[in-house]
PDB file of C-alpha atoms in Angstrom:
ATOM      1  CA  MET O   1     -11.535 -11.464 -43.748  1.00 46.00           C
ATOM      2  CA  ASN O   2     -13.504 -11.365 -40.823  1.00 48.00           C
ATOM      3  CA  ASP O   3     -15.513 -14.570 -39.988  1.00 49.00           C
ATOM      4  CA  ALA O   4     -17.827 -12.712 -37.230  1.00 46.00           C
ATOM      5  CA  THR O   5     -21.150 -12.774 -37.765  1.00 44.00           C
ATOM      6  CA  PRO O   6     -23.007  -9.180 -37.463  1.00 40.00           C
ATOM      7  CA  ASP O   7     -24.280 -10.342 -34.195  1.00 42.00           C
ATOM      8  CA  GLN O   8     -20.588 -11.220 -33.107  1.00 38.00           C
ATOM      9  CA  SER O   9     -19.483  -8.418 -34.455  1.00 34.00           C
ATOM     10  CA  SER O  10     -21.726  -5.786 -32.307  1.00 34.00           C
ATOM     11  CA  ASN O  11     -20.751  -8.095 -29.417  1.00 37.00           C
ATOM     12  CA  ILE O  12     -17.497  -7.502 -29.860  1.00 32.00           C
ATOM     13  CA  VAL O  13     -17.579  -3.932 -30.175  1.00 33.00           C
ATOM     14  CA  HIS O  14     -20.031  -3.692 -27.169  1.00 38.00           C
ATOM     15  CA  SER O  15     -17.679  -5.369 -24.973  1.00 47.00           C
ATOM     16  CA  ASP O  16     -15.107  -3.239 -25.567  1.00 47.00           C
ATOM     17  CA  GLY O  17     -16.615  -0.263 -25.156  1.00 45.00           C
ATOM     18  CA  VAL O  18     -18.119  -1.403 -22.008  1.00 46.00           C
ATOM     19  CA  ARG O  19     -14.110  -2.231 -20.723  1.00 52.00           C
ATOM     20  CA  ILE O  20     -13.236   1.348 -21.865  1.00 57.00           C
ATOM     21  CA  ILE O  21     -16.403   3.049 -20.244  1.00 54.00           C
ATOM     22  CA  ALA O  22     -15.548   1.078 -16.795  1.00 60.00           C
ATOM     23  CA  LEU O  23     -11.930   2.615 -17.140  1.00 68.00           C
ATOM     24  CA  LEU O  24     -13.074   5.783 -17.715  1.00 68.00           C
ATOM     25  CA  ARG O  25     -15.268   5.775 -14.677  1.00 68.00           C
ATOM     26  CA  ILE O  26     -12.213   4.315 -12.562  1.00 68.00           C
ATOM     27  CA  TRP O  27      -9.840   6.648 -13.794  1.00 66.00           C
ATOM     28  CA  THR O  28     -12.666   9.869 -13.250  1.00 67.00           C
ATOM     29  CA  LEU O  29     -13.190   8.587  -9.657  1.00 66.00           C
ATOM     30  CA  PHE O  30      -9.310   8.489  -9.170  1.00 64.00           C
ATOM     31  CA  TYR O  31      -8.557  11.415 -10.573  1.00 63.00           C
ATOM     32  CA  ARG O  32     -10.895  14.003  -9.000  1.00 65.00           C
ATOM     33  CA  ARG O  33     -11.075  11.967  -5.560  1.00 65.00           C
ATOM     34  CA  GLY O  34      -7.378  10.925  -5.380  1.00 66.00           C
ATOM     35  CA  VAL O  35      -5.049  12.965  -7.735  1.00 69.00           C
ATOM     36  CA  VAL O  36      -6.623  16.142  -7.159  1.00 68.00           C
ATOM     37  CA  ARG O  37      -6.603  15.973  -3.362  1.00 69.00           C
ATOM     38  CA  PHE O  38      -3.326  15.077  -3.612  1.00 69.00           C
ATOM     39  CA  MET O  39      -2.085  17.922  -5.068  1.00 71.00           C
ATOM     40  CA  ARG O  40      -3.866  20.200  -3.273  1.00 74.00           C
ATOM     41  CA  PHE O  41      -2.815  18.766   0.286  1.00 71.00           C
ATOM     42  CA  TRP O  42       0.589  17.777  -1.031  1.00 72.00           C
ATOM     43  CA  VAL O  43       2.459  18.947   2.227  1.00 74.00           C
ATOM     44  CA  GLU O  44       0.555  16.566   4.237  1.00 75.00           C
ATOM     45  CA  SER O  45       0.398  13.353   1.800  1.00 74.00           C
ATOM     46  CA  LEU O  46       3.823  13.790   0.182  1.00 80.00           C
ATOM     47  CA  LEU O  47       6.146  16.234   1.749  1.00 83.00           C
ATOM     48  CA  GLY O  48       4.826  14.885   5.704  1.00 85.00           C
ATOM     49  CA  PRO O  49       5.741  11.361   5.290  1.00 87.00           C
ATOM     50  CA  MET O  50       9.071  12.165   3.342  1.00 88.00           C
ATOM     51  CA  VAL O  51      10.378  14.622   6.013  1.00 90.00           C
ATOM     52  CA  SER O  52       9.283  12.469   8.879  1.00 90.00           C
ATOM     53  CA  THR O  53      11.400   9.167   7.384  1.00 91.00           C
ATOM     54  CA  MET O  54      14.426  11.107   6.741  1.00 92.00           C
ATOM     55  CA  LEU O  55      14.604  12.488  10.178  1.00 92.00           C
ATOM     56  CA  PHE O  56      14.191   8.981  11.464  1.00 89.00           C
ATOM     57  CA  MET O  57      17.275   8.309   9.180  1.00 91.00           C
ATOM     58  CA  THR O  58      18.973  11.132  10.066  1.00 92.00           C
ATOM     59  CA  VAL O  59      18.913  10.003  13.718  1.00 90.00           C
ATOM     60  CA  PHE O  60      20.003   6.425  13.094  1.00 86.00           C
ATOM     61  CA  ALA O  61      22.881   7.541  11.203  1.00 87.00           C
ATOM     62  CA  LEU O  62      24.075   9.874  14.000  1.00 88.00           C
ATOM     63  CA  ALA O  63      23.407   6.736  16.718  1.00 84.00           C
ATOM     64  CA  LEU O  64      25.045   4.021  14.697  1.00 80.00           C
ATOM     65  CA  GLY O  65      27.131   5.770  12.544  1.00 74.00           C
ATOM     66  CA  PRO O  66      28.107   5.108   8.921  1.00 67.00           C
ATOM     67  CA  ASP O  67      29.808   1.538   9.564  1.00 68.00           C
ATOM     68  CA  GLY O  68      27.374   0.401  12.090  1.00 70.00           C
ATOM     69  CA  GLU O  69      26.939  -3.546  10.602  1.00 73.00           C
ATOM     70  CA  MET O  70      23.664  -4.971  11.198  1.00 75.00           C
ATOM     71  CA  VAL O  71      24.246  -7.952   9.198  1.00 79.00           C
ATOM     72  CA  PRO O  72      27.177  -9.690   7.313  1.00 81.00           C
ATOM     73  CA  GLY O  73      27.649  -7.245   4.697  1.00 83.00           C
ATOM     74  CA  LEU O  74      24.980  -4.693   5.161  1.00 87.00           C
ATOM     75  CA  SER O  75      25.371  -1.351   7.461  1.00 88.00           C
ATOM     76  CA  ALA O  76      23.016  -0.824   9.839  1.00 88.00           C
ATOM     77  CA  LEU O  77      21.696   2.012   7.640  1.00 90.00           C
ATOM     78  CA  GLN O  78      21.362  -0.330   4.423  1.00 91.00           C
ATOM     79  CA  PHE O  79      19.356  -2.763   6.542  1.00 91.00           C
ATOM     80  CA  ILE O  80      16.818  -0.243   8.187  1.00 92.00           C
ATOM     81  CA  ALA O  81      16.318   2.049   4.905  1.00 93.00           C
ATOM     82  CA  PRO O  82      14.320  -0.893   2.688  1.00 94.00           C
ATOM     83  CA  GLY O  83      11.908  -1.705   5.535  1.00 93.00           C
ATOM     84  CA  LEU O  84      11.241   1.941   6.644  1.00 94.00           C
ATOM     85  CA  ALA O  85      10.441   2.713   2.766  1.00 94.00           C
ATOM     86  CA  VAL O  86       8.179   0.080   2.550  1.00 95.00           C
ATOM     87  CA  PHE O  87       6.721   0.469   5.957  1.00 94.00           C
ATOM     88  CA  VAL O  88       6.118   4.319   4.968  1.00 94.00           C
ATOM     89  CA  LEU O  89       4.301   2.967   1.693  1.00 96.00           C
ATOM     90  CA  SER O  90       2.076   0.720   3.718  1.00 95.00           C
ATOM     91  CA  GLN O  91       1.116   2.829   6.124  1.00 94.00           C
ATOM     92  CA  THR O  92       0.481   5.808   3.371  1.00 92.00           C
ATOM     93  CA  ALA O  93      -1.593   3.432   1.535  1.00 94.00           C
ATOM     94  CA  PHE O  94      -3.782   2.782   4.401  1.00 96.00           C
ATOM     95  CA  GLN O  95      -4.290   6.224   5.363  1.00 92.00           C
ATOM     96  CA  ASN O  96      -4.829   8.029   2.106  1.00 90.00           C
ATOM     97  CA  VAL O  97      -8.062   5.545   1.340  1.00 92.00           C
ATOM     98  CA  CYS O  98      -9.130   5.965   4.927  1.00 93.00           C
ATOM     99  CA  PHE O  99      -9.039   9.557   4.782  1.00 90.00           C
ATOM    100  CA  MET O 100     -11.112   9.872   1.287  1.00 88.00           C
ATOM    101  CA  LEU O 101     -13.642   7.618   2.427  1.00 92.00           C
ATOM    102  CA  ILE O 102     -14.381   9.047   6.141  1.00 92.00           C
ATOM    103  CA  ILE O 103     -14.118  12.892   4.713  1.00 89.00           C
ATOM    104  CA  ASP O 104     -16.401  12.409   1.765  1.00 86.00           C
ATOM    105  CA  LYS O 105     -18.609  10.497   4.066  1.00 91.00           C
ATOM    106  CA  GLN O 106     -18.737  13.335   6.551  1.00 89.00           C
ATOM    107  CA  GLU O 107     -19.102  16.145   3.838  1.00 86.00           C
ATOM    108  CA  GLY O 108     -21.808  13.941   1.863  1.00 86.00           C
ATOM    109  CA  VAL O 109     -20.010  13.592  -0.998  1.00 82.00           C
ATOM    110  CA  ILE O 110     -20.013   9.941  -1.039  1.00 85.00           C
ATOM    111  CA  THR O 111     -23.744  10.525  -2.128  1.00 85.00           C
ATOM    112  CA  ASP O 112     -22.682  12.591  -5.240  1.00 80.00           C
ATOM    113  CA  VAL O 113     -20.382   9.457  -5.910  1.00 79.00           C
ATOM    114  CA  LEU O 114     -22.803   6.843  -5.408  1.00 82.00           C
ATOM    115  CA  MET O 115     -25.534   8.340  -7.510  1.00 83.00           C
ATOM    116  CA  ALA O 116     -22.681   8.198 -10.665  1.00 77.00           C
ATOM    117  CA  PRO O 117     -23.148   5.018 -12.862  1.00 78.00           C
ATOM    118  CA  LEU O 118     -20.174   3.021 -11.013  1.00 79.00           C
ATOM    119  CA  SER O 119     -20.357  -0.271 -10.128  1.00 84.00           C
ATOM    120  CA  PRO O 120     -19.133  -1.542  -6.628  1.00 88.00           C
ATOM    121  CA  ILE O 121     -15.956  -3.381  -8.201  1.00 89.00           C
ATOM    122  CA  GLU O 122     -15.308   0.365 -10.191  1.00 85.00           C
ATOM    123  CA  LEU O 123     -15.861   2.173  -6.862  1.00 87.00           C
ATOM    124  CA  LEU O 124     -13.226  -0.147  -5.348  1.00 91.00           C
ATOM    125  CA  PHE O 125     -10.567   0.593  -7.251  1.00 88.00           C
ATOM    126  CA  GLY O 126     -11.369   4.160  -8.159  1.00 85.00           C
ATOM    127  CA  TYR O 127     -10.638   4.960  -4.432  1.00 88.00           C
ATOM    128  CA  SER O 128      -7.768   2.480  -3.796  1.00 89.00           C
ATOM    129  CA  LEU O 129      -6.046   3.458  -6.513  1.00 87.00           C
ATOM    130  CA  ALA O 130      -5.522   6.715  -5.488  1.00 86.00           C
ATOM    131  CA  GLY O 131      -4.121   5.440  -2.235  1.00 87.00           C
ATOM    132  CA  ILE O 132      -1.626   2.980  -4.194  1.00 91.00           C
ATOM    133  CA  ALA O 133      -0.471   5.731  -6.192  1.00 88.00           C
ATOM    134  CA  ASN O 134       0.315   8.026  -3.751  1.00 88.00           C
ATOM    135  CA  ALA O 135       2.091   5.552  -1.451  1.00 91.00           C
ATOM    136  CA  LEU O 136       4.285   4.232  -4.490  1.00 93.00           C
ATOM    137  CA  LEU O 137       5.092   7.524  -5.316  1.00 90.00           C
ATOM    138  CA  VAL O 138       6.314   8.412  -1.598  1.00 92.00           C
ATOM    139  CA  ALA O 139       8.178   5.066  -1.697  1.00 94.00           C
ATOM    140  CA  ILE O 140      10.482   5.783  -4.495  1.00 94.00           C
ATOM    141  CA  LEU O 141      10.907   9.754  -3.639  1.00 92.00           C
ATOM    142  CA  LEU O 142      12.073   7.955  -0.062  1.00 93.00           C
ATOM    143  CA  LEU O 143      14.648   5.592  -1.833  1.00 93.00           C
ATOM    144  CA  GLY O 144      16.155   8.091  -3.910  1.00 93.00           C
ATOM    145  CA  ALA O 145      16.528  10.439  -0.783  1.00 93.00           C
ATOM    146  CA  MET O 146      17.609   7.437   1.289  1.00 93.00           C
ATOM    147  CA  THR O 147      21.044   7.042  -1.195  1.00 92.00           C
ATOM    148  CA  VAL O 148      22.584  10.079   0.683  1.00 91.00           C
ATOM    149  CA  PHE O 149      22.816   7.951   3.645  1.00 90.00           C
ATOM    150  CA  THR O 150      22.939   3.998   1.761  1.00 90.00           C
ATOM    151  CA  GLY O 151      24.177   5.146  -1.645  1.00 89.00           C
ATOM    152  CA  PRO O 152      22.459   3.467  -4.658  1.00 91.00           C
ATOM    153  CA  MET O 153      21.304  -0.191  -3.985  1.00 92.00           C
ATOM    154  CA  LEU O 154      18.584  -2.333  -6.248  1.00 93.00           C
ATOM    155  CA  TYR O 155      19.373  -6.308  -6.300  1.00 94.00           C
ATOM    156  CA  SER O 156      16.532  -7.260  -7.945  1.00 93.00           C
ATOM    157  CA  PHE O 157      14.036  -4.977 -10.061  1.00 94.00           C
ATOM    158  CA  TRP O 158      11.014  -7.646 -10.038  1.00 94.00           C
ATOM    159  CA  ALA O 159      11.039  -8.590  -6.540  1.00 94.00           C
ATOM    160  CA  THR O 160      11.054  -4.779  -5.155  1.00 95.00           C
ATOM    161  CA  ALA O 161       8.405  -3.828  -7.327  1.00 96.00           C
ATOM    162  CA  PHE O 162       6.420  -7.261  -6.527  1.00 96.00           C
ATOM    163  CA  PHE O 163       6.624  -6.616  -2.864  1.00 96.00           C
ATOM    164  CA  ALA O 164       6.132  -2.840  -3.177  1.00 97.00           C
ATOM    165  CA  ILE O 165       2.743  -3.252  -5.160  1.00 96.00           C
ATOM    166  CA  SER O 166       1.547  -5.921  -3.037  1.00 96.00           C
ATOM    167  CA  ALA O 167       1.827  -4.073   0.113  1.00 97.00           C
ATOM    168  CA  ALA O 168      -0.105  -0.773  -1.578  1.00 96.00           C
ATOM    169  CA  LEU O 169      -2.699  -2.842  -2.735  1.00 96.00           C
ATOM    170  CA  LEU O 170      -2.838  -5.110   0.446  1.00 97.00           C
ATOM    171  CA  PHE O 171      -3.317  -1.930   2.641  1.00 97.00           C
ATOM    172  CA  SER O 172      -5.136   0.362   0.550  1.00 95.00           C
ATOM    173  CA  MET O 173      -7.787  -2.744   0.630  1.00 96.00           C
ATOM    174  CA  ILE O 174      -7.468  -2.560   4.142  1.00 97.00           C
ATOM    175  CA  GLY O 175      -7.845   1.024   4.078  1.00 96.00           C
ATOM    176  CA  VAL O 176     -11.160   1.104   1.934  1.00 95.00           C
ATOM    177  CA  VAL O 177     -12.614  -1.808   4.924  1.00 97.00           C
ATOM    178  CA  VAL O 178     -11.615   0.677   7.933  1.00 97.00           C
ATOM    179  CA  GLY O 179     -12.911   3.653   6.188  1.00 95.00           C
ATOM    180  CA  LEU O 180     -16.117   2.498   5.278  1.00 95.00           C
ATOM    181  CA  TRP O 181     -16.470   1.065   9.094  1.00 95.00           C
ATOM    182  CA  SER O 182     -15.184   4.646  10.527  1.00 93.00           C
ATOM    183  CA  ASP O 183     -17.702   6.984  11.012  1.00 90.00           C
ATOM    184  CA  LYS O 184     -15.595   8.872  13.477  1.00 90.00           C
ATOM    185  CA  TRP O 185     -11.845   9.881  13.346  1.00 92.00           C
ATOM    186  CA  ASP O 186     -11.039   7.708  16.852  1.00 93.00           C
ATOM    187  CA  GLN O 187     -12.349   4.463  14.803  1.00 94.00           C
ATOM    188  CA  PHE O 188      -9.891   5.054  12.246  1.00 94.00           C
ATOM    189  CA  SER O 189      -6.803   6.247  14.814  1.00 94.00           C
ATOM    190  CA  LEU O 190      -8.124   3.044  16.790  1.00 94.00           C
ATOM    191  CA  VAL O 191      -7.075   0.808  13.524  1.00 95.00           C
ATOM    192  CA  ASP O 192      -4.225   2.857  12.986  1.00 94.00           C
ATOM    193  CA  ASN O 193      -2.605   3.253  16.380  1.00 93.00           C
ATOM    194  CA  PHE O 194      -3.435  -0.227  17.531  1.00 92.00           C
ATOM    195  CA  LEU O 195      -3.150  -2.557  14.369  1.00 91.00           C
ATOM    196  CA  VAL O 196      -1.142  -0.932  11.584  1.00 92.00           C
ATOM    197  CA  LEU O 197       1.351   0.797  13.634  1.00 91.00           C
ATOM    198  CA  PRO O 198       2.226  -2.233  15.476  1.00 90.00           C
ATOM    199  CA  LEU O 199       2.391  -4.288  12.384  1.00 89.00           C
ATOM    200  CA  GLY O 200       5.061  -2.096  11.091  1.00 88.00           C
ATOM    201  CA  LEU O 201       7.523  -1.522  14.043  1.00 85.00           C
ATOM    202  CA  LEU O 202       6.953  -5.436  14.958  1.00 85.00           C
ATOM    203  CA  SER O 203       7.912  -6.713  11.580  1.00 86.00           C
ATOM    204  CA  GLY O 204      11.780  -6.599  11.296  1.00 83.00           C
ATOM    205  CA  THR O 205      12.111  -3.007  10.085  1.00 86.00           C
ATOM    206  CA  PHE O 206      14.569  -1.939  12.543  1.00 86.00           C
ATOM    207  CA  PHE O 207      16.084  -5.551  13.774  1.00 84.00           C
ATOM    208  CA  THR O 208      16.727  -8.787  12.631  1.00 84.00           C
ATOM    209  CA  LEU O 209      14.740 -12.391  13.735  1.00 83.00           C
ATOM    210  CA  ASN O 210      17.666 -13.634  15.462  1.00 83.00           C
ATOM    211  CA  ARG O 211      17.497 -11.087  18.303  1.00 83.00           C
ATOM    212  CA  ILE O 212      14.033 -12.620  19.307  1.00 85.00           C
ATOM    213  CA  PRO O 213      13.998 -15.412  21.348  1.00 85.00           C
ATOM    214  CA  GLU O 214      13.096 -18.803  19.612  1.00 84.00           C
ATOM    215  CA  ASN O 215       9.798 -19.204  21.405  1.00 87.00           C
ATOM    216  CA  TRP O 216       8.486 -16.084  20.186  1.00 86.00           C
ATOM    217  CA  GLN O 217       9.775 -15.767  16.661  1.00 84.00           C
ATOM    218  CA  TRP O 218       6.728 -17.721  15.039  1.00 86.00           C
ATOM    219  CA  LEU O 219       4.649 -14.530  16.730  1.00 85.00           C
ATOM    220  CA  PHE O 220       6.870 -12.210  13.969  1.00 86.00           C
ATOM    221  CA  GLU O 221       6.900 -14.550  11.012  1.00 85.00           C
ATOM    222  CA  ALA O 222       3.069 -15.039  11.239  1.00 88.00           C
ATOM    223  CA  ASN O 223       3.110 -11.112  10.381  1.00 90.00           C
ATOM    224  CA  PRO O 224       2.200 -10.338   6.765  1.00 91.00           C
ATOM    225  CA  MET O 225       4.335  -6.945   7.449  1.00 93.00           C
ATOM    226  CA  PHE O 226       7.236  -9.000   8.035  1.00 91.00           C
ATOM    227  CA  TRP O 227       6.920 -11.074   4.856  1.00 91.00           C
ATOM    228  CA  ILE O 228       6.419  -7.541   2.947  1.00 94.00           C
ATOM    229  CA  ILE O 229       9.749  -6.051   4.727  1.00 94.00           C
ATOM    230  CA  SER O 230      11.633  -9.255   4.097  1.00 92.00           C
ATOM    231  CA  GLY O 231      10.564  -9.386   0.586  1.00 94.00           C
ATOM    232  CA  PHE O 232      11.066  -5.657  -0.243  1.00 95.00           C
ATOM    233  CA  ARG O 233      14.778  -5.462   2.005  1.00 94.00           C
ATOM    234  CA  TYR O 234      15.935  -8.858  -0.200  1.00 94.00           C
ATOM    235  CA  GLY O 235      14.655  -6.750  -3.525  1.00 94.00           C
ATOM    236  CA  ILE O 236      16.789  -3.844  -2.605  1.00 95.00           C
ATOM    237  CA  THR O 237      20.080  -5.282  -0.706  1.00 93.00           C
ATOM    238  CA  GLY O 238      19.664  -9.173  -1.698  1.00 91.00           C
ATOM    239  CA  TYR O 239      19.476  -9.993   2.119  1.00 88.00           C
ATOM    240  CA  GLY O 240      16.964 -13.036   2.909  1.00 83.00           C
ATOM    241  CA  SER O 241      15.821 -16.316   1.176  1.00 77.00           C
ATOM    242  CA  VAL O 242      14.084 -16.951  -1.955  1.00 76.00           C
ATOM    243  CA  GLU O 243      12.171 -19.993  -1.064  1.00 79.00           C
ATOM    244  CA  ASP O 244      10.653 -18.170   1.958  1.00 81.00           C
ATOM    245  CA  LEU O 245      10.251 -15.209  -0.178  1.00 86.00           C
ATOM    246  CA  ILE O 246       7.994 -17.389  -2.696  1.00 89.00           C
ATOM    247  CA  TRP O 247       5.349 -18.975  -0.326  1.00 89.00           C
ATOM    248  CA  GLN O 248       5.262 -15.637   1.510  1.00 87.00           C
ATOM    249  CA  GLY O 249       4.460 -14.023  -1.651  1.00 92.00           C
ATOM    250  CA  GLY O 250       2.082 -16.296  -2.326  1.00 93.00           C
ATOM    251  CA  ILE O 251       0.002 -15.955   0.521  1.00 92.00           C
ATOM    252  CA  LEU O 252       0.038 -12.071   0.209  1.00 94.00           C
ATOM    253  CA  VAL O 253      -1.518 -12.556  -3.159  1.00 96.00           C
ATOM    254  CA  CYS O 254      -4.062 -14.862  -1.189  1.00 96.00           C
ATOM    255  CA  LEU O 255      -4.589 -12.059   1.657  1.00 96.00           C
ATOM    256  CA  ILE O 256      -4.830  -9.491  -1.546  1.00 97.00           C
ATOM    257  CA  LEU O 257      -7.618 -11.500  -2.875  1.00 97.00           C
ATOM    258  CA  ILE O 258      -9.462 -11.678   0.287  1.00 97.00           C
ATOM    259  CA  MET O 259      -9.222  -7.801   1.119  1.00 97.00           C
ATOM    260  CA  VAL O 260     -10.661  -6.952  -2.680  1.00 96.00           C
ATOM    261  CA  ALA O 261     -13.836  -9.416  -1.939  1.00 97.00           C
ATOM    262  CA  CYS O 262     -14.440  -7.936   1.272  1.00 97.00           C
ATOM    263  CA  GLY O 263     -13.874  -4.237  -0.105  1.00 96.00           C
ATOM    264  CA  TRP O 264     -16.126  -5.423  -3.055  1.00 95.00           C
ATOM    265  CA  LEU O 265     -18.816  -6.908  -0.686  1.00 96.00           C
ATOM    266  CA  LEU O 266     -19.075  -3.869   1.567  1.00 95.00           C
ATOM    267  CA  PHE O 267     -19.617  -1.467  -1.692  1.00 93.00           C
ATOM    268  CA  LYS O 268     -22.074  -3.739  -2.927  1.00 92.00           C
ATOM    269  CA  ARG O 269     -24.172  -3.571   0.163  1.00 93.00           C
ATOM    270  CA  GLY O 270     -23.423   0.038   0.543  1.00 91.00           C
ATOM    271  CA  TYR O 271     -22.521  -0.706   4.121  1.00 92.00           C
ATOM    272  CA  LYS O 272     -22.656   2.746   6.112  1.00 89.00           C
ATOM    273  CA  ILE O 273     -22.681   4.758   2.518  1.00 88.00           C
ATOM    274  CA  LYS O 274     -26.706   4.225   1.471  1.00 78.00           C
ATOM    275  CA  ALA O 275     -29.351   5.393   3.901  1.00 61.00           C
TER     276      ALA O 275
END
């Protein structure tokens, strides 16, 4: 027997309906602006990152050989592969969201999007989820392709999933902020070349921290990409400190929440997208 009064029952139905409608709005924006565009330009968005990364792995395999050891128990290729995969994941999430927002602004499509009954949080997740999905797909396919060089590797599914999703979320939200700020491609390139790329290259993707002079190690340890790559590498290979990964993961969650708040605020204010 349902003890709810008619008013309470109607409120429950209404709230469920609102949630369903909100999810449908996010899905529609995600599908139309993300999935359709991804399928149209799959060569650039999917094949491009995979080919370039596999070329990197081929060069490393030829230069270092299959038996070159980076850390005890791991070959150089087994050490490099997880870092390279999650770096490409992060860059893909960032670039995809930026591309969508900048193109929509330049072509005037953003006006049509804003006319739809979408709240700021729905706009935020509609755009960012497209970048997240694309980035995760690229990473999964890359890890599968990299087994040619490394053999099958997976130490902890949950650690791998947590740091992969965290990387995709964080950099897609950064992509939202940069995409809304950028009026020209030069502005996007400035951030991509002088912030995102250095963060990835100077994050332990290709080297261990003990190769860095002790006085400079703190600079690398303060890099969020260092935490992401260390955590993802632990999930794939088991190499790393669990204690460090716990606090690094906690700070990553805080950074994601901060970037979500920034993206929501920019959409709410209509920053550079409303006259």
